[in-house]
Amino acid sequence: MAILSREQLQHLHQYWQATNYLAAAQIYLQDNPLLKTPLRPEHIKPRLLGHWGTSPGLNFIYMHLNRLIRDTDASILYICGPGHGAPAFLANTYLEGTYTETYPSVTRDEEGMRLFFRQFSSPGGIPSHVSPHTPGSIHEGGELGYALVHGFGAVFDNPDLVAACVVGDGEAETGPLAGSWQSIKFLNPARDGAVLPILHLNGYKIAGPTVMGRMTDAALNSLFHGYGYDVFFVSGDDPMVMHPAMADTLDKAYVQIRNIQAIARNAAVKTPAPRWPLIILRTPKGWTGPEEWNGKPVEGSFRSHQVPLMDVKKDPAQLALLEQWLRSYQPEKLFDGNGRLRPALAALPPKGNKRMGANPHANGGGLYQPLQLPDFREYAIPVEAPGVTTAESTVQLGKYLRDVFTLNEAQQNFRLFCPDETHSNRLQAVFEATSRCFMEPILGTDDHLSPDGRVMEVLSEHLCQGWLEGYLLTGRHGLFPCYEAFITIIDSMFNQHAKWLKTIRELPWRHPLASLNYLLTSHSWRQDHNGYSHQGPGFIDTVVNKKSSVVRIYLPPDANCLLSVMDHCLRSRNYVNLVVAGKQPELQWLDVEAAAAHCEQGASVWQWACNDDGRAPDVVLGCAGDVPTQEAVAAAWLLRKHLPELKVRLVNVVDLMSLSPKEYHPHGLERELFSALFTDDAPVIFAFHGYVRIIHDLVHGRPEPERFHVRGFMEEGTTTTPFDMVVLNNISRYQLALEAIRRVERMQEQATPAIQYFRAQLEKHPAYIREHLEDMPEVKNWKWE
Amino acid sequence: MAILSREQLQHLHQYWQATNYLAAAQIYLQDNPLLKTPLRPEHIKPRLLGHWGTSPGLNFIYMHLNRLIRDTDASILYICGPGHGAPAFLANTYLEGTYTETYPSVTRDEEGMRLFFRQFSSPGGIPSHVSPHTPGSIHEGGELGYALVHGFGAVFDNPDLVAACVVGDGEAETGPLAGSWQSIKFLNPARDGAVLPILHLNGYKIAGPTVMGRMTDAALNSLFHGYGYDVFFVSGDDPMVMHPAMADTLDKAYVQIRNIQAIARNAAVKTPAPRWPLIILRTPKGWTGPEEWNGKPVEGSFRSHQVPLMDVKKDPAQLALLEQWLRSYQPEKLFDGNGRLRPALAALPPKGNKRMGANPHANGGGLYQPLQLPDFREYAIPVEAPGVTTAESTVQLGKYLRDVFTLNEAQQNFRLFCPDETHSNRLQAVFEATSRCFMEPILGTDDHLSPDGRVMEVLSEHLCQGWLEGYLLTGRHGLFPCYEAFITIIDSMFNQHAKWLKTIRELPWRHPLASLNYLLTSHSWRQDHNGYSHQGPGFIDTVVNKKSSVVRIYLPPDANCLLSVMDHCLRSRNYVNLVVAGKQPELQWLDVEAAAAHCEQGASVWQWACNDDGRAPDVVLGCAGDVPTQEAVAAAWLLRKHLPELKVRLVNVVDLMSLSPKEYHPHGLERELFSALFTDDAPVIFAFHGYVRIIHDLVHGRPEPERFHVRGFMEEGTTTTPFDMVVLNNISRYQLALEAIRRVERMQEQATPAIQYFRAQLEKHPAYIREHLEDMPEVKNWKWE
């Protein structure tokens, strides 16, 4: 147990005062950083930005974790849920030296301190949230809810790591955070590290009270005991009582974590799910700040959430109160005249990589090891001719992924994250190599369930996404297979991760990470019985809006293309790779070498589906996505059969961004190649998996983009047959062929009688189609099921 | 207390058997509905779809709620979280008669029963989830997580209503559901109804175990006691024990609810937050179904999740087991020879609107009362000339909303739902009329907090959205103001609500609802200190993809336009209205009459910003969104000033869908009007609030759409000045003016010397802009702050 001597207590308190001073000063000061002279209006920043309220508590936690690390040599990752508390995180990294090591211009002296204050939340400076710019953070603090789930992701397969996750009582109200407490049911103490949640209750959000802040200790204890935690309370506002209490509590929690791990790692038999420690810290919002202003409470109220005194530059009374506040920390006793932390305090933080600002897991790309990948060609479907073999693409991928697990067994750096759909998505071959992970009792009625499983199944897209992010950010690899419609549940989490990836590309000290890979299957076109609620390809739209340096979108039309694409994605770094591929039995088009070449180019003419002999076609049928590809190929076949004089070309697009001009996306096809595929002037009927607007936008800047007539999912159809789905959304082979004919007719003076006849037949559809399907055996062959 | 007689028990059990029979038969049978003859393969559907596992439990709950209603005359809404359990919900509505009243062709006789089975999850039939098609449901069961939050929204301001919310143990793992338990902290028993959560633990999801299903009763009790509930357990698999236990428990829970309400409604003083009842029902998955097949357990395991016996059509052994299973319910004792439920059973359900399939709140449009709205003109900012006055648009709207609260005080049918941002979004005038709602203790440090408050603030976009949906679906009105970037947290919930609205338009018996209104403020262009994590206009992209019959998008450029738009939205029905408007001080353009006319037309030429005298302009500057509008107006001004010979036109778009051809969206401008605004051939530089691709798509089909050069948010900028934000995203006045000149140059043989000179100046930007801003007083005036 940590028995603090009087001197230790004094030093700890002074160190905390130093961090509080730096946090407040970042918000207010542009000059006079050490308050060597009386505070004057010109020392105050022109615009006051930042959040004071949560900062003293975050400082308190950071500093006490420092003490714990010094005493135990633990590897601790600090995850700062209240991201608005960047002043605190930054103050600590500045004091421990990691900030200056990361940004050498911000030196540890008076001038550096001045710069440190000025850059905070200023144009050209650093954000007011914990962000990729913050050394030691894997967590962006803008959108709340993911601190805990990031922590769990970080410690999976990192047995020595402890993620200390500070959860604010505002954040605790979010759904994703509320769902995250159950993550301990998936944390195996024998192989994983530990998460130490520190629920920081300061009682207020921006303007209102917090729900948990108003709960009694008894209610909180009951709640978290129910979740499976052992709850430790540290409450109060007297630092001289709070320091020993926090030190003692951290020691107890740490010992409990290591005991749990020791038992799990040494036990001959599986132990039941342990009861992990959780600390609830109650301190006043804006602790140590101004007690009141204008007769209204500031400390302990929502009024200290952001900038407690807004008019210090103009109002001498406020300026005086600010000066009194800042001087209350006695900066002259904390720093020497040159702004160096006094030696007794400078000795307190841990050293080297044990400093939380330098924890290697927080810059996980530095720990990155490439995956050992099997040759995807070995899992290929033999395709002797296009459109003959039928296969389930994801079944093949499952076999490949199974062997990814096996090959990386020793590295322990690959997991699958999926909302209880691995089997439904037909990736079940992975269960030959691993199991679903679960820490609660396992029954005889269970299937492939084990504490050692590497398939993380929980019915929460938020947890899947958040765990995976934490896993990737600490240098490992993963894949998130998901029902297509429900991936939009994590739209905003994807947004934030894509922003993180964009930003770290601009920070040379941040090492590249494994890409975040999505496999969207059980897609919109084959929700035969789930229907309308399960139909939604909108995630493509969300992804396509992000920076072109970060996002990649693939629509492999068959199993071999899916294998080639996934192999590529698992090797890539710093991207978000979105792969959309169905799980149902479907026709196969390309043998594996053709598939690899096709995927590498991004888009190709499928010669066997064309009759233009490489010369100027009358019409081009474009397609992206497995179901649209099937319809487009069938449309080309109908046209070739019934109107052989019409020159038809078919272009399949697997890499969606290849459509984009190269100046907008690096995967954009070169101008010449684009024209070689789509010509410069022929009408293009484009059958697309998702909403049509993306294609309209991507071809903007290509020759005569108005000739692209796009068909896609238009929110039609529900519980029905696959064929009815394509008819209802105007994307069936017949509708595509009809549109092709119409476009050709417009280009020609006089339609030939053959065109007129076939067009008349097609225009009777879909009623005609339904009536006469039985009369057209050659068409029937194309029909599913 | 419900003491069931032996006869009552027998009848209840038989009724339950009838619902179980109907649930199973919906999945399997296309003929022989009463099993009058031995079951043969041709009686089996060609494709077996549906979910058996959860159905018996849902039937059990529904039937016992029926008994409670009969005994108490309560108004109970059945919210079915396990939406895959549609066979159960449908079976009950069929037996109670509401299904046939809604769909008269599905009669309550043998032939009707046959049709009832055949339509289930068949093409042209009804979905396999609880959906808008289900009488008595306000809840689509496709995407899980929202049962409880819908229940709370439904009972707000419905003091007599009880929402019985069945939460599956799969759904309970989702973040939104986990966050929803805290909703009782916002439920006022004096004015609101009650939610009775029934957590149904059957232990398995699709393929894996559930987290809560494996928790001990003690852990669950501790957890929910901590949340503030009184937990009642009903566990077992012997129906003869379970029926009395459930009846007794429902009675106790109901009495407790009414006691809480009576105390709250009669007390002279405020009572503390009550402890609401919650029922945990543990029954086997697939209860009463086949115990095992092929040596593996079915009942009580994940193997009964969907269709327990898949090959009944081909495998005689499976067919025999199915027949044995179906006959175990003894249909001949439940139905007469014509398929009518026997009288003793038919007497059991409640009558009329007390039947849960006919609860009026479940078809809330029937209870809809229009809002009393003040004249928005009374809140207008006086605008004597464009671009002179500065105002915060949302401050004005706040005053209008304040009076909406006041005018509808008696109706109690309007609430604001907002994640702790009402004040931050500058709508604080509403607190003159109402408060934030909160049921936990209120302290002296709190501001505008009361159990009677009508502003629902919780730091969870999921709860805000879900409560509002429940409130709207039961016939009331609301508004969701949100930070723009964080509304994407509920992308998927919006998707599902938009799908609901599309579907009810196709169901004549569903009454229209008040629109779901979003106000996105604190938007991407003015995140001066929050920076990159708070910048994201992508929700527009999500909304625009939905059915044009449902979605409306408005970008009012100033306060008076915002008032006009919001007045329109609050009067509308069956839409999702997305309104995007900043909260920062910004220039005002239109007086209130001009604003009203502008908003009604959707897009207009702003003559005072043009110098084309209504004749063919050389270039058109288009704009949508407040910040882009400011930049476009300034660009027009720069061009007019420096190149007076250039004919410039400015078109502002407030109704985004007006850009779309009318065949794609009903708000699309008539072809003539579009051409009158944008011409047929002039280059258009379009400054847009969001991502550019939407504009490219919307103008597809308009004359020469390639002439639209769009600038918008391109994921650039972080903590910086508003002006730097527009420069970084290439949308500043200078960049717009420069692009306009480049486009004009392309159209002209030889650029004039004036054009060449001004272009050269502009091309030095943004460096030039930053250096010379001080030298250009006329420009400086345009600069914010």
Short mmCIF file of C-alpha atoms in Angstrom, two decimals, chain A residues 47 49-51 84 121-124 126-129 140 142-144 146 170-171 173-176 178-179 182 185-186 204-212 214-215 219 222-223 225-227 297 300-303 306 420-421 424 436 438 440-443 445-447 449 457-460 462 486 488-489 491-492 495-496 499 502-503 528-530 532-535 541-542 544-547 691-693 696-698 700-701 705-706 708 714-716 718-721 785, chain B residues 47 49-51 84 121-124 126-129 140 142-144 146 170-171 173-176 178-179 182 185-186 204-212 214-215 219 222-223 225-227 297 300-303 306 420-421 424 436 438 440-443 445-447 449 457-460 462 486 488-489 491-492 495-496 499 502-503 528-530 532-535 541-542 544-547 691-693 696-698 700-701 705-706 708 714-716 718-721 785:
data_model
loop_
_atom_site.label_atom_id
_atom_site.label_comp_id
_atom_site.label_asym_id
_atom_site.label_seq_id
_atom_site.Cartn_x
_atom_site.Cartn_y
_atom_site.Cartn_z
CA ARG A 47 -10.10 34.79 -27.77
CA LEU A 49 -11.13 28.87 -25.78
CA GLY A 50 -10.79 25.57 -23.96
CA HIS A 51 -12.39 23.62 -21.17
CA HIS A 84 -12.24 18.53 -23.85
CA SER A 121 -6.62 26.18 -29.47
CA SER A 122 -5.20 28.84 -31.76
CA PRO A 123 -5.19 29.02 -35.53
CA GLY A 124 -2.21 27.00 -36.69
CA ILE A 126 -3.37 22.41 -31.71
CA PRO A 127 -6.99 21.49 -31.04
CA SER A 128 -8.65 21.96 -27.68
CA HIS A 129 -9.43 18.25 -27.56
CA GLU A 140 -9.79 11.66 -30.07
CA GLY A 142 -14.40 15.24 -29.81
CA GLU A 143 -17.25 12.78 -30.07
CA LEU A 144 -17.98 11.18 -26.73
CA TYR A 146 -15.75 5.48 -26.95
CA GLY A 170 -21.35 13.24 -19.46
CA GLU A 171 -19.89 10.56 -21.70
CA GLU A 173 -24.83 8.89 -20.63
CA THR A 174 -24.12 7.86 -24.22
CA GLY A 175 -25.38 4.54 -25.47
CA PRO A 176 -22.04 3.26 -26.72
CA ALA A 178 -23.25 2.37 -21.47
CA GLY A 179 -22.89 -0.73 -23.62
CA GLN A 182 -20.02 -5.34 -20.52
CA LYS A 185 -17.27 -10.40 -20.41
CA PHE A 186 -14.88 -10.61 -23.37
CA TYR A 204 -22.24 18.65 -14.74
CA LYS A 205 -22.19 18.67 -18.52
CA ILE A 206 -22.26 21.90 -20.58
CA ALA A 207 -25.26 23.33 -18.82
CA GLY A 208 -27.11 20.57 -17.02
CA PRO A 209 -26.43 17.98 -14.36
CA THR A 210 -25.25 14.47 -15.19
CA VAL A 211 -27.35 11.43 -14.51
CA MET A 212 -24.62 9.44 -12.79
CA ARG A 214 -26.72 12.58 -9.10
CA MET A 215 -26.87 8.88 -8.34
CA ALA A 219 -26.94 3.02 -6.50
CA SER A 222 -25.16 -1.72 -7.08
CA LEU A 223 -25.08 -0.89 -10.79
CA HIS A 225 -21.37 -4.58 -9.03
CA GLY A 226 -24.10 -5.97 -11.26
CA TYR A 227 -21.92 -5.45 -14.30
CA PRO A 297 -21.09 29.45 -7.96
CA GLY A 300 -18.67 22.78 -8.52
CA SER A 301 -21.08 24.02 -11.15
CA PHE A 302 -21.62 23.92 -14.91
CA ARG A 303 -20.28 27.48 -15.03
CA GLN A 306 -15.56 25.89 -20.40
CA ASP A 420 -23.04 -12.35 -33.85
CA GLU A 421 -23.06 -12.85 -37.60
CA SER A 424 -24.78 -15.99 -40.79
CA ARG A 436 -15.97 -17.03 -30.30
CA PHE A 438 -16.61 -15.40 -24.08
CA GLU A 440 -19.07 -16.18 -18.88
CA PRO A 441 -19.89 -19.83 -18.09
CA ILE A 442 -19.89 -22.07 -21.15
CA LEU A 443 -22.67 -24.61 -21.52
CA THR A 445 -25.52 -26.12 -25.79
CA ASP A 446 -22.83 -23.67 -26.94
CA ASP A 447 -20.95 -23.81 -30.20
CA LEU A 449 -17.14 -20.71 -27.55
CA GLU A 457 -19.04 -11.50 -31.32
CA VAL A 458 -21.34 -9.15 -29.47
CA LEU A 459 -24.63 -7.73 -30.64
CA SER A 460 -23.29 -4.21 -30.78
CA HIS A 462 -20.47 0.06 -31.54
CA PHE A 486 -26.47 -2.03 -39.93
CA THR A 488 -24.53 2.71 -40.59
CA ILE A 489 -24.97 2.33 -36.83
CA ASP A 491 -21.21 5.99 -39.27
CA SER A 492 -20.01 8.57 -36.82
CA ASN A 495 -16.01 9.38 -39.46
CA GLN A 496 -13.83 9.95 -36.43
CA LYS A 499 -10.31 11.81 -39.44
CA LYS A 502 -6.08 11.73 -42.18
CA THR A 503 -4.48 13.64 -39.35
CA ASP A 528 -35.22 -11.90 -49.26
CA HIS A 529 -37.05 -12.30 -45.96
CA ASN A 530 -35.59 -9.59 -43.74
CA TYR A 532 -36.80 -3.22 -46.15
CA SER A 533 -35.36 -2.64 -42.69
CA HIS A 534 -32.27 -4.61 -43.74
CA GLN A 535 -31.76 -2.76 -47.01
CA ASP A 541 -21.86 7.37 -49.28
CA THR A 542 -20.48 8.04 -45.83
CA VAL A 544 -16.76 8.23 -50.09
CA ASN A 545 -17.00 11.68 -48.52
CA LYS A 546 -13.86 11.24 -46.49
CA LYS A 547 -10.38 12.25 -47.60
CA TYR A 691 -27.39 4.89 -54.40
CA VAL A 692 -26.86 6.41 -57.83
CA ARG A 693 -25.56 9.80 -56.77
CA HIS A 696 -22.81 10.81 -60.91
CA ASP A 697 -20.29 12.52 -58.73
CA LEU A 698 -17.34 10.23 -59.38
CA HIS A 700 -17.78 14.40 -62.83
CA GLY A 701 -14.74 15.62 -64.75
CA PRO A 705 -20.38 12.56 -67.84
CA GLU A 706 -24.03 13.18 -68.69
CA PHE A 708 -23.75 7.99 -67.72
CA MET A 714 -33.78 3.40 -54.81
CA GLU A 715 -35.38 2.32 -51.54
CA GLU A 716 -37.81 -0.05 -53.19
CA THR A 718 -39.07 -5.43 -49.04
CA THR A 719 -39.76 -9.11 -48.31
CA THR A 720 -39.55 -10.48 -51.82
CA THR A 721 -37.55 -12.49 -54.32
CA GLU A 785 -32.91 -20.15 -57.47
CA ARG B 47 -38.91 -21.51 -48.74
CA LEU B 49 -38.34 -18.06 -43.47
CA GLY B 50 -39.02 -16.54 -40.09
CA HIS B 51 -37.86 -16.73 -36.51
CA HIS B 84 -37.90 -11.05 -35.55
CA SER B 121 -42.52 -13.50 -45.29
CA SER B 122 -43.57 -14.17 -48.87
CA PRO B 123 -43.14 -12.01 -51.95
CA GLY B 124 -46.04 -9.59 -51.98
CA ILE B 126 -45.65 -9.03 -45.15
CA PRO B 127 -42.18 -8.83 -43.62
CA SER B 128 -40.90 -11.31 -41.10
CA HIS B 129 -40.29 -8.48 -38.65
CA GLU B 140 -39.91 -1.72 -36.57
CA GLY B 142 -35.21 -4.90 -38.02
CA GLU B 143 -32.46 -2.91 -36.39
CA LEU B 144 -32.19 -3.68 -32.70
CA TYR B 146 -34.61 1.06 -29.67
CA GLY B 170 -29.61 -9.85 -27.85
CA GLU B 171 -30.91 -6.31 -28.15
CA GLU B 173 -26.20 -5.83 -25.74
CA THR B 174 -26.52 -2.81 -28.01
CA GLY B 175 -25.25 0.54 -26.81
CA PRO B 176 -28.49 2.45 -27.42
CA ALA B 178 -27.92 -0.08 -22.61
CA GLY B 179 -28.15 3.70 -22.46
CA GLN B 182 -31.55 5.59 -17.55
CA LYS B 185 -34.49 9.63 -14.72
CA PHE B 186 -36.52 11.69 -17.19
CA TYR B 204 -29.04 -17.05 -27.30
CA LYS B 205 -28.67 -14.76 -30.29
CA ILE B 206 -28.23 -16.07 -33.86
CA ALA B 207 -25.40 -18.40 -33.02
CA GLY B 208 -23.89 -17.38 -29.72
CA PRO B 209 -24.96 -16.91 -26.11
CA THR B 210 -26.17 -13.57 -24.78
CA VAL B 211 -24.28 -11.65 -22.15
CA MET B 212 -27.27 -11.02 -19.91
CA ARG B 214 -25.51 -15.84 -18.66
CA MET B 215 -25.57 -13.36 -15.81
CA ALA B 219 -25.96 -9.83 -10.79
CA SER B 222 -27.86 -5.65 -8.59
CA LEU B 223 -27.47 -4.06 -12.00
CA HIS B 225 -31.51 -2.05 -8.81
CA GLY B 226 -28.60 0.30 -9.42
CA TYR B 227 -30.40 1.82 -12.39
CA PRO B 297 -30.50 -29.66 -28.65
CA GLY B 300 -33.15 -23.96 -25.32
CA SER B 301 -30.39 -23.43 -27.87
CA PHE B 302 -29.44 -21.11 -30.70
CA ARG B 303 -30.61 -23.81 -33.11
CA GLN B 306 -34.72 -19.10 -36.91
CA ASP B 420 -27.28 19.12 -23.43
CA GLU B 421 -26.84 21.80 -26.06
CA SER B 424 -24.91 26.16 -26.46
CA ARG B 436 -34.90 20.97 -18.63
CA PHE B 438 -34.91 15.87 -14.64
CA GLU B 440 -33.10 13.23 -9.79
CA PRO B 441 -32.51 15.63 -6.89
CA ILE B 442 -32.24 19.26 -7.94
CA LEU B 443 -29.54 21.40 -6.36
CA THR B 445 -26.27 25.08 -8.46
CA ASP B 446 -28.71 23.93 -11.17
CA ASP B 447 -30.20 26.09 -13.86
CA LEU B 449 -34.19 22.17 -14.11
CA GLU B 457 -31.50 17.06 -22.43
CA VAL B 458 -29.34 13.98 -22.12
CA LEU B 459 -25.88 13.44 -23.52
CA SER B 460 -27.07 10.79 -25.92
CA HIS B 462 -29.61 7.97 -29.45
CA PHE B 486 -22.75 14.48 -34.07
CA THR B 488 -24.42 11.20 -37.69
CA ILE B 489 -24.44 9.19 -34.47
CA ASP B 491 -27.73 7.93 -39.03
CA SER B 492 -29.11 4.45 -38.81
CA ASN B 495 -32.73 5.55 -41.85
CA GLN B 496 -35.22 3.34 -40.08
CA LYS B 499 -38.30 3.83 -43.98
CA LYS B 502 -42.19 5.73 -46.57
CA THR B 503 -44.02 2.54 -45.68
CA ASP B 528 -13.37 27.61 -34.39
CA HIS B 529 -11.94 25.85 -31.35
CA ASN B 530 -13.56 22.42 -31.40
CA TYR B 532 -11.82 18.79 -37.02
CA SER B 533 -13.64 16.28 -34.83
CA HIS B 534 -16.67 18.60 -34.81
CA GLN B 535 -16.72 19.15 -38.57
CA ASP B 541 -25.87 12.89 -47.66
CA THR B 542 -27.61 10.32 -45.52
CA VAL B 544 -30.79 12.91 -49.41
CA ASN B 545 -30.62 9.21 -50.25
CA LYS B 546 -33.99 8.45 -48.77
CA LYS B 547 -37.28 8.46 -50.66
CA TYR B 691 -19.86 17.74 -49.53
CA VAL B 692 -19.93 18.65 -53.21
CA ARG B 693 -21.22 15.37 -54.58
CA HIS B 696 -23.42 17.19 -58.76
CA ASP B 697 -26.11 14.61 -58.39
CA LEU B 698 -29.05 16.94 -57.87
CA HIS B 700 -28.04 15.71 -63.06
CA GLY B 701 -30.75 16.04 -65.67
CA PRO B 705 -24.93 20.13 -65.56
CA GLU B 706 -21.19 20.00 -66.19
CA PHE B 708 -21.79 23.52 -62.29
CA MET B 714 -13.55 18.92 -48.21
CA GLU B 715 -12.38 17.74 -44.79
CA GLU B 716 -9.87 20.51 -44.38
CA THR B 718 -9.31 22.19 -37.68
CA THR B 719 -8.86 24.63 -34.79
CA THR B 720 -8.70 27.86 -36.74
CA THR B 721 -10.50 31.06 -37.70
CA GLU B 785 -15.30 39.15 -35.91
#
